[in-house]
C-alpha angles and dihedrals in degrees: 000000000000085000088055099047081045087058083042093059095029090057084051091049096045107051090047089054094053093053088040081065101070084071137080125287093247086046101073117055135148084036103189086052099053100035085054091049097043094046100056097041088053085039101055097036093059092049086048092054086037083057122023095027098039097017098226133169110256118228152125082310085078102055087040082057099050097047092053097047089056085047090061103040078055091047093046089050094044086059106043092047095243099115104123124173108210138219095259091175134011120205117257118275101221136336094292095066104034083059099051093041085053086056093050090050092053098044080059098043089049090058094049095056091056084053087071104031102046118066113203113290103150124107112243093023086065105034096032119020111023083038084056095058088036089065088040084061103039125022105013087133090073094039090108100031100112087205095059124091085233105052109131109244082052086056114095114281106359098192087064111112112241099225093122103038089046088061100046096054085050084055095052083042088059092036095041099229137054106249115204087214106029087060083074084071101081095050083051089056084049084053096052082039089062100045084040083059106032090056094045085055095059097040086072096061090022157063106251083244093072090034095056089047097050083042087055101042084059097042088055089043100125092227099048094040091052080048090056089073102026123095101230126110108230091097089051099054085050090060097050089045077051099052102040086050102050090054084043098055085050092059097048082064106037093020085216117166098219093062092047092047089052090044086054085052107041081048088051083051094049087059095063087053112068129334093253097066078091100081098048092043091051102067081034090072104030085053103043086057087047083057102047084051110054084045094047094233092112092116092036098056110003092097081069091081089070082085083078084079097109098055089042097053078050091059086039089055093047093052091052093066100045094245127125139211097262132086101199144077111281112250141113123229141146102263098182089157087077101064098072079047081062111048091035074064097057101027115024100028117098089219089099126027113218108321101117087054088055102048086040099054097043105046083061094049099052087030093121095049106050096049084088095042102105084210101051090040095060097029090057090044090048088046087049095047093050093046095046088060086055089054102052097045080058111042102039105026126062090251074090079092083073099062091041098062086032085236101142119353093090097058082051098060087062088072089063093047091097098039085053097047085060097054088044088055091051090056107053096043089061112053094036081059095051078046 
């Protein structure tokens, strides 16, 4: 069984190398990270067309397909000369950071374990997403009988994207059953995927000492770490924000198309992953055309944004079927109670050490410094815009029910880990060098 859940991720990993591949050689690390997250966003995209849009059967065919489909970009590649392995780990450089990469392994190994050990209890994994893979199995031929129980608009929240779901049934298709408990393996590559991610953003400002150890103060995070074996997609959707902003800070700087062009993509795929990717994809986009303009590029690379397209057929479908993005009764009203909920969430709660501190503390202390850094200045407005959203839905919706009964604005607060790394990256980069 563990053979067959290695081949599952293997086949992810593989066919998002092959079409990594297509970019430049600055463009694709770290490479596990962004094959993984390319492959299952290309994976997943084509079974949703195959089933909502064409309304096919899902079967073996599928995983004949996508394995064929990872055979001729290799092939392609062989022939053209282009087929590159790359360096996917370095050994450690001293003591420091042996110990902290052992840490890392066994954070890792530790989760995994749970993986096995712990079946599905949790609320939504059970009634929403792994519901969603058990009717995939089992009865997708009813999936769009009206006058089954099991018809798709009569599922729990309807409205929700199927990213997840689709995977995983693409994992019982390689390993031949629906495990109640080895379902929990793809939220734990997710998990290598964000520390993966969170550890290649602050390279970049950063020695890997310091990146190892931020990398490992997320990845022990109780709340992340309790993510990293439960079937929700909250920790999903904060690999693929990682992802799309680690490419996107890269283009502010080098302004390649090729890098614009994967972070479009990589934000389309955050879309099929969980509602809330909107407000993060939204000041994406509307800063990233800030950016092209002021840089007169806006005819030149512009067009990029059509990578988007995933997440937009998933709007479009959405629209189709007369649903929206939201979960709640409509009305607007002035919800202050939920303010102390929120800072309780960064500051009192035990979900996250003492990371908020941290990034706190420190952006007041290099302030002064980082109002002139082109990265922090567009990473902490992209971080402001998407909270703000937050804010508002809360405050002024009648979602604030969620922070009351803290239900669901921690988890929230997961998708802003990366964007946070990266202003914590900033910030230390900058005072150690005014130090």
């Amino acid at each position: 069984m563990i053979i067959c859940l290695l081949l599952f991720a293997l086949l992810i990993i593989i066919l998002g190398y092959g079409v990594l591949l297509f970019l430049p050689v600055s463009s694709r690390q770290p490479a596990l990270a962004l094959s993984f997250a390319l492959g299952g966003g290309l994976i997943t995209f084509q079974l949703f067309v195959a089933r909502f849009y064409l309304h096919l059967n899902l079967g073996y065919w599928s995983l004949y397909l996508i394995i064929a489909e990872a055979i001729a970009l290799f092939v392609w590649h062989f022939y053209r000369r282009s087929l590159v392995w790359p360096a996917f780990w370095s050994r450690p450089n001293n003591l420091l950071d042996s110990i902290l990469t052992g840490a890392l392994f066994l954070a890792g190994g530790l989760s995994l374990l749970r993986v096995f050990a712990r079946p599905l209890i949790d609320y939504d994994a059970l009634g929403v997403w792994s519901r969603r893979v058990q009717i995939l199995y089992y009865h997708q031929s009813d999936l769009f009988n009206s006058a089954s129980s099991v018809f798709w608009s009569m599922l729990a929240k309807p409205n929700y994207p199927w990213h997840l779901s689709l995977l995983a049934w693409l994992q019982t298709q390689v390993t031949g059953q629906f495990s109640i408990s080895l379902i929990n393996f793809l939220p734990w590559c997710y998990y290598l995927g964000l520390i993966s991610t969170v550890y290649a953003l602050v390279k970049e400002k950063l020695s890997r000492s310091w990146s190892l150890f931020l990398a490992l103060l997320i990845a022990t995070m109780p709340l992340v770490f309790q993510h990293s074996y439960s079937f929700y997609a909250d920790l999903p959707l904060a690999f693929y924000l990682g992802a799309s902003l680690l490419v996107w800070r890269r283009w502010l700087v080098n302004l390649n198309k090729a890098d614009l062009c994967l972070a479009a993509a990589l934000a389309g795929f955050a879309l099929t992953v969980k509602s809330e990717a909107i407000f993060f994809v939204g000041p994406f986009v509307a800063l990233t055309l800030l950016w092209l303009w002021k840089q007169s590029l806006l005819k030149a690379q512009a067009r990029s944004l059509a990578l988007l397209g995933p997440g937009l057929l998933w709007l479009i479908w959405l629209a189709l079927q007369h649903l929206g993005v939201s979960n709640v009764a409509a009305g607007l009203g002035w919800h202050p109670e939920v303010l102390s909920k929120i800072r309780d969430a960064f500051f009192v709660a035990q979900s996250w050490q003492l990371w908020w501190y941290l990034v706190l503390v420190m952006l007041v202390l290099t302030w002064r410094n980082l109002i002139n850094d082109k990265l922090f200045i567009f990473s902490a407005t992209w971080f402001i815009l998407s909270f703000g959203c937050f804010l508002i839905l809360y405050c002024f919706t009648e979602t604030y029910l969620y922070a009351l009964d803290d239900t669901a604005f921690s988890r929230n607060l997961l998708l802003f880990l990366p964007l946070s790394a990266s202003l914590l990256s900033d910030a230390l980069s900058s005072w150690f060098n005014k130090s």
